PDB file of C-alpha atoms in Angstrom:
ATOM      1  CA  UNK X   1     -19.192  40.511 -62.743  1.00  0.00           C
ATOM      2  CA  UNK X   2     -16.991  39.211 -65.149  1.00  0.00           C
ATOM      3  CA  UNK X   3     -16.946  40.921 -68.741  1.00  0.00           C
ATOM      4  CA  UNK X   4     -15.675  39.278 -71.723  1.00  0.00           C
ATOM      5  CA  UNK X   5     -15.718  40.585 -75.520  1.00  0.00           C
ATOM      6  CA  UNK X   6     -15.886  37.815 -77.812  1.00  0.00           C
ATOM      7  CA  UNK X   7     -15.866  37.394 -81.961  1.00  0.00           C
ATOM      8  CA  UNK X   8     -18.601  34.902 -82.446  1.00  0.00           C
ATOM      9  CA  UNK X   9     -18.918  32.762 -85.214  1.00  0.00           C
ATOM     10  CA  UNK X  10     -22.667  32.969 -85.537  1.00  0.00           C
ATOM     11  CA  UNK X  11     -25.390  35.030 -84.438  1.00  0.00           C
ATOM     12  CA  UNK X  12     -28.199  33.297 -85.671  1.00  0.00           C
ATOM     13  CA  UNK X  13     -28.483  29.395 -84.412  1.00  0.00           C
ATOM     14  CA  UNK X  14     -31.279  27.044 -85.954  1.00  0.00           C
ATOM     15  CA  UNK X  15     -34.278  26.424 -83.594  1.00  0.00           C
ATOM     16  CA  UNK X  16     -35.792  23.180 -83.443  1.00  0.00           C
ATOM     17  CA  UNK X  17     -37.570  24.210 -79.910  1.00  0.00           C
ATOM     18  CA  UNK X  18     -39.564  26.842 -81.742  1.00  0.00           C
ATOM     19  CA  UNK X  19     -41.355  27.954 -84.889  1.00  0.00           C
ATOM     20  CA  UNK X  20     -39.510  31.166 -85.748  1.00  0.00           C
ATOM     21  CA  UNK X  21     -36.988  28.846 -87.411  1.00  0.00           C
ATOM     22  CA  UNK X  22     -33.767  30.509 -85.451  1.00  0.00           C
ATOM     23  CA  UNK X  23     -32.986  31.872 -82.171  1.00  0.00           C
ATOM     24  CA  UNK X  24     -30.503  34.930 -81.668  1.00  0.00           C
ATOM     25  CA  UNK X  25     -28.383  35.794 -78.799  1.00  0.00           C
ATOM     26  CA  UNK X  26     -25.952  38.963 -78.668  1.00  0.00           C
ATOM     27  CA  UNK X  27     -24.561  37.767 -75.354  1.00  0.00           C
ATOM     28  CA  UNK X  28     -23.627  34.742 -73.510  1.00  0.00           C
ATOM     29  CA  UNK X  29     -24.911  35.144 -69.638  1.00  0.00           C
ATOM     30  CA  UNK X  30     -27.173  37.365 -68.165  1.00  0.00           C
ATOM     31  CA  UNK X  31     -26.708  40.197 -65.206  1.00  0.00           C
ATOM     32  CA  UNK X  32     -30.297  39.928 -63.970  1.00  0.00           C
ATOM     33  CA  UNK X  33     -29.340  36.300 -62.105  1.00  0.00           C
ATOM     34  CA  UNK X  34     -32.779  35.480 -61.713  1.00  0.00           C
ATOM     35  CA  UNK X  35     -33.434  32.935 -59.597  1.00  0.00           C
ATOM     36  CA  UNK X  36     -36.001  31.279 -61.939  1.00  0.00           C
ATOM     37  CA  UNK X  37     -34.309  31.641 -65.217  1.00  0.00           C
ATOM     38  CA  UNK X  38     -34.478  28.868 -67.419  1.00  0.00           C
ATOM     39  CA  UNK X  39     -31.137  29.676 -69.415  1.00  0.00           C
ATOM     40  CA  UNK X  40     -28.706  28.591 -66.768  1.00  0.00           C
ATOM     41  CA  UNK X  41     -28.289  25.757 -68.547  1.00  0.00           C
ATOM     42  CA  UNK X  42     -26.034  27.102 -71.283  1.00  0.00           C
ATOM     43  CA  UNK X  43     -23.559  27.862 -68.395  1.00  0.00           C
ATOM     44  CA  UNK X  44     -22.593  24.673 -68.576  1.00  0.00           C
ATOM     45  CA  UNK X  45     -21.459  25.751 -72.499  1.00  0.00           C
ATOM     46  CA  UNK X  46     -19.367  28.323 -71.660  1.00  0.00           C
ATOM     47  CA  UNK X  47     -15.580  28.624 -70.393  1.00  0.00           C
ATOM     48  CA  UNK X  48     -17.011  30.293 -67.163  1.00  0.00           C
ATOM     49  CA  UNK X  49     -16.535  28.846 -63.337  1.00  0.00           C
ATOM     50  CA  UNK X  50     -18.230  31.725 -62.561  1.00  0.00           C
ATOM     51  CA  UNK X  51     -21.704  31.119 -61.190  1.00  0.00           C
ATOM     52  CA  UNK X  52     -24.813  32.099 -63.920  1.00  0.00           C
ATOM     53  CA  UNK X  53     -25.348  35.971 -63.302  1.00  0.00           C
ATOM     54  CA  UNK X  54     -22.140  36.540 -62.542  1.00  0.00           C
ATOM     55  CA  UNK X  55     -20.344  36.822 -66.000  1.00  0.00           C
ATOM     56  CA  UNK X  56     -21.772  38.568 -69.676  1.00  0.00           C
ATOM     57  CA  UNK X  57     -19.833  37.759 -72.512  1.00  0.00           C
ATOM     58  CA  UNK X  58     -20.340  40.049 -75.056  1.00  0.00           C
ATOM     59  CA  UNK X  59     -20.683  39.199 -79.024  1.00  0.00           C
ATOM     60  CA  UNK X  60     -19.150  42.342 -80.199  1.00  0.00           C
ATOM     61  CA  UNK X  61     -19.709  40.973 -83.796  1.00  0.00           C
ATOM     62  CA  UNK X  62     -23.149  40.405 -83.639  1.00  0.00           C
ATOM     63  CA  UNK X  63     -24.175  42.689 -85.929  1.00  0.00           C
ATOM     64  CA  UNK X  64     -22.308  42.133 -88.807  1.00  0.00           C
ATOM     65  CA  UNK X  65     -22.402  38.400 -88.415  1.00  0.00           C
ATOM     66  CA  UNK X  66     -26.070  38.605 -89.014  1.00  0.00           C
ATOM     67  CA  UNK X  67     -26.067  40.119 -92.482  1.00  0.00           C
ATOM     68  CA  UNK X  68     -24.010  37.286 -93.041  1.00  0.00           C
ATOM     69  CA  UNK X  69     -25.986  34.776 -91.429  1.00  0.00           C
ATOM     70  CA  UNK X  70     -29.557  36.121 -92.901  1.00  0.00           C
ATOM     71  CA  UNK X  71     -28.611  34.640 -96.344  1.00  0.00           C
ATOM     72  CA  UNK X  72     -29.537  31.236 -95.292  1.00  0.00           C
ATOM     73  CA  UNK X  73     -32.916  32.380 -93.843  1.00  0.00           C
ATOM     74  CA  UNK X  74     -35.768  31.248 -96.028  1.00  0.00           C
ATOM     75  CA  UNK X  75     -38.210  33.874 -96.744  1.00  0.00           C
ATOM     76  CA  UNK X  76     -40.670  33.821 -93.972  1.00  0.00           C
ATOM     77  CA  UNK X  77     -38.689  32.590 -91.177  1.00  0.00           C
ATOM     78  CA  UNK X  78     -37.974  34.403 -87.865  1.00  0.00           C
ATOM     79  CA  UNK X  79     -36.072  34.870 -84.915  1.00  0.00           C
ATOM     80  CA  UNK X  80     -37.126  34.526 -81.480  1.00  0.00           C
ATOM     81  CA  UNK X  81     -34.481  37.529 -79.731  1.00  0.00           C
ATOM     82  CA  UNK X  82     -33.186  36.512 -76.337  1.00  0.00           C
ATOM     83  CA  UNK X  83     -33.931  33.180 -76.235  1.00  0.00           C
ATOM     84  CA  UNK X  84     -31.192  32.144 -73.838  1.00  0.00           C
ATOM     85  CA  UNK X  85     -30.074  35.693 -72.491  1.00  0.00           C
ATOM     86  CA  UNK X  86     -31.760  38.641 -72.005  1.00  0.00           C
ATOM     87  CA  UNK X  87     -31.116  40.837 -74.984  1.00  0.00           C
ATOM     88  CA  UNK X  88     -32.090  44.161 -72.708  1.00  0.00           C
ATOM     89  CA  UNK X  89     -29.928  43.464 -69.591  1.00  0.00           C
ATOM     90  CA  UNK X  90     -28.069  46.525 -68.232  1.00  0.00           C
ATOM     91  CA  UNK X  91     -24.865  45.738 -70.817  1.00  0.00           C
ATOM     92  CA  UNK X  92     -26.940  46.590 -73.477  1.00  0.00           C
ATOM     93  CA  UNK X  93     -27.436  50.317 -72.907  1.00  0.00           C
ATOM     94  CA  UNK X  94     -23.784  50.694 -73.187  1.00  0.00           C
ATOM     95  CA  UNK X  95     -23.112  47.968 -76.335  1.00  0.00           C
ATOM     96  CA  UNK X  96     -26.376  48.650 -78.363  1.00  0.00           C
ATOM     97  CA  UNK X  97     -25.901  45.084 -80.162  1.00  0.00           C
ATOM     98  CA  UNK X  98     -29.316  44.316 -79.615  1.00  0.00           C
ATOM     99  CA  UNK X  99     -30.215  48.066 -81.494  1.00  0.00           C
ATOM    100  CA  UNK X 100     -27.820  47.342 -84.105  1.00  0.00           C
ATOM    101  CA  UNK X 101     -28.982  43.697 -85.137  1.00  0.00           C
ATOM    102  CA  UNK X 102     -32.903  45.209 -85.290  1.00  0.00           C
ATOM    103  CA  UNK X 103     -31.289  48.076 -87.510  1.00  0.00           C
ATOM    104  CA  UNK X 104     -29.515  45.136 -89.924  1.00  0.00           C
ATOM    105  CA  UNK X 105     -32.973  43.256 -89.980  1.00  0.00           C
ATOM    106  CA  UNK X 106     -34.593  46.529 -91.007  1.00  0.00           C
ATOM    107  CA  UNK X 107     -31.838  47.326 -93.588  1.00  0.00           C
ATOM    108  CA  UNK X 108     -31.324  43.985 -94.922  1.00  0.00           C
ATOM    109  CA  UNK X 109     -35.112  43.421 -95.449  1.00  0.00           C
ATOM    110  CA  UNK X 110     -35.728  46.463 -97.331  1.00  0.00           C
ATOM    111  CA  UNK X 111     -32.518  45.527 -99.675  1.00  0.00           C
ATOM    112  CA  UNK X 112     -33.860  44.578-103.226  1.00  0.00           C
ATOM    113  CA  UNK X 113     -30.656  42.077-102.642  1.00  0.00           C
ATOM    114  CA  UNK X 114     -32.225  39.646-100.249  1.00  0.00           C
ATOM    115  CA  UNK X 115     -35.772  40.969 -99.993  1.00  0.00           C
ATOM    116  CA  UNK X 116     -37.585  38.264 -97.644  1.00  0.00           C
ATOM    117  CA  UNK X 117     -40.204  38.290 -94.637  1.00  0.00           C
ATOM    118  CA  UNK X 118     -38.333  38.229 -91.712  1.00  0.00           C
ATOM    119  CA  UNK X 119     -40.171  38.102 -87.499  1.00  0.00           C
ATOM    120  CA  UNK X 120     -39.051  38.744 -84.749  1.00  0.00           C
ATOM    121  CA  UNK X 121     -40.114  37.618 -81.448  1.00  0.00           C
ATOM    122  CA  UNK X 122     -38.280  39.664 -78.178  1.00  0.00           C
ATOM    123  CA  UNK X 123     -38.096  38.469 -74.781  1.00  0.00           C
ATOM    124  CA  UNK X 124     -37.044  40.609 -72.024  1.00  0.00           C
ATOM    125  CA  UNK X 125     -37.825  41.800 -68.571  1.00  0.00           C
ATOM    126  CA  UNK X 126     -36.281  45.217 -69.158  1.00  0.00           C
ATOM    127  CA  UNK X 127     -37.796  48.506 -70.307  1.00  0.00           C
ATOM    128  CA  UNK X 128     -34.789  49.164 -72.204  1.00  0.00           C
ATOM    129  CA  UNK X 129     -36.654  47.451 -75.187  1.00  0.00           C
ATOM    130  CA  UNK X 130     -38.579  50.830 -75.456  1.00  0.00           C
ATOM    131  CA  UNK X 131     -35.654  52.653 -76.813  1.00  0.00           C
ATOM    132  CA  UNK X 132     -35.768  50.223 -79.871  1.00  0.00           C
ATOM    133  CA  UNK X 133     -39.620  50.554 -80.657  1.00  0.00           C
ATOM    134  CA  UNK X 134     -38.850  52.922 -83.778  1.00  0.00           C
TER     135      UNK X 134
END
């Protein structure tokens, strides 16, 4: 498995494929290497020879980049979470950047600052999710 940490310049990308309005991704690559995943695709966006499965990069920024990101949300917009990786593969027991984004979406939405409606759709095939249900 190759690891990398990145500094992304974006965490939240526009959606045209979808409703929510934007898609968000903490990582780039997947460890489950499911046979029938439908994100191999973006392998052929990455620097990676490596085969899909095989390599995780990891947004270490993600966080932070979405406060940043959220002020061009209009109110009542979402996010569909783990759109092209899954946002609960093993990685992210040890890098919580799944956690922390849900924590900025909780904080940022309950700011008098930017106060707007913000959903969030998850998609995962790990029971890691559970830790986040608070």
């Amino acid at each position: 498995m190759i690891l990398r940490e990145i500094d992304a310049k974006h965490i939240l990308t526009r959606s045209k494929l979808r409703d929510d309005g934007y898609t968000i991704n903490p990582y780039v690559g997947c460890q489950h290497a499911c046979v029938y995943c439908y994100a191999c695709f973006m392998k052929r966006l990455t620097n990676h020879d490596e085969p899909w499965g095989e390599f995780v990069d990891v947004k270490i920024n993600a966080a932070e980049l979405f406060v940043q990101d959220f002020r061009k949300v209009k109110d009542g917009e979402g996010a569909f979470l783990g759109s092209a990786t899954d946002a609960y593969h093993p990685l992210e027991s040890e890098y919580e950047l799944t956690r922390k984004i849900l924590q900025k979406i909780v904080v940022v939405q309950k700011s008098s600052l930017i106060p707007k409606e913000f959903s969030v759709s998850i998609l995962t095939k790990s029971d890691l999710v559970l830790r986040d249900i608070d």
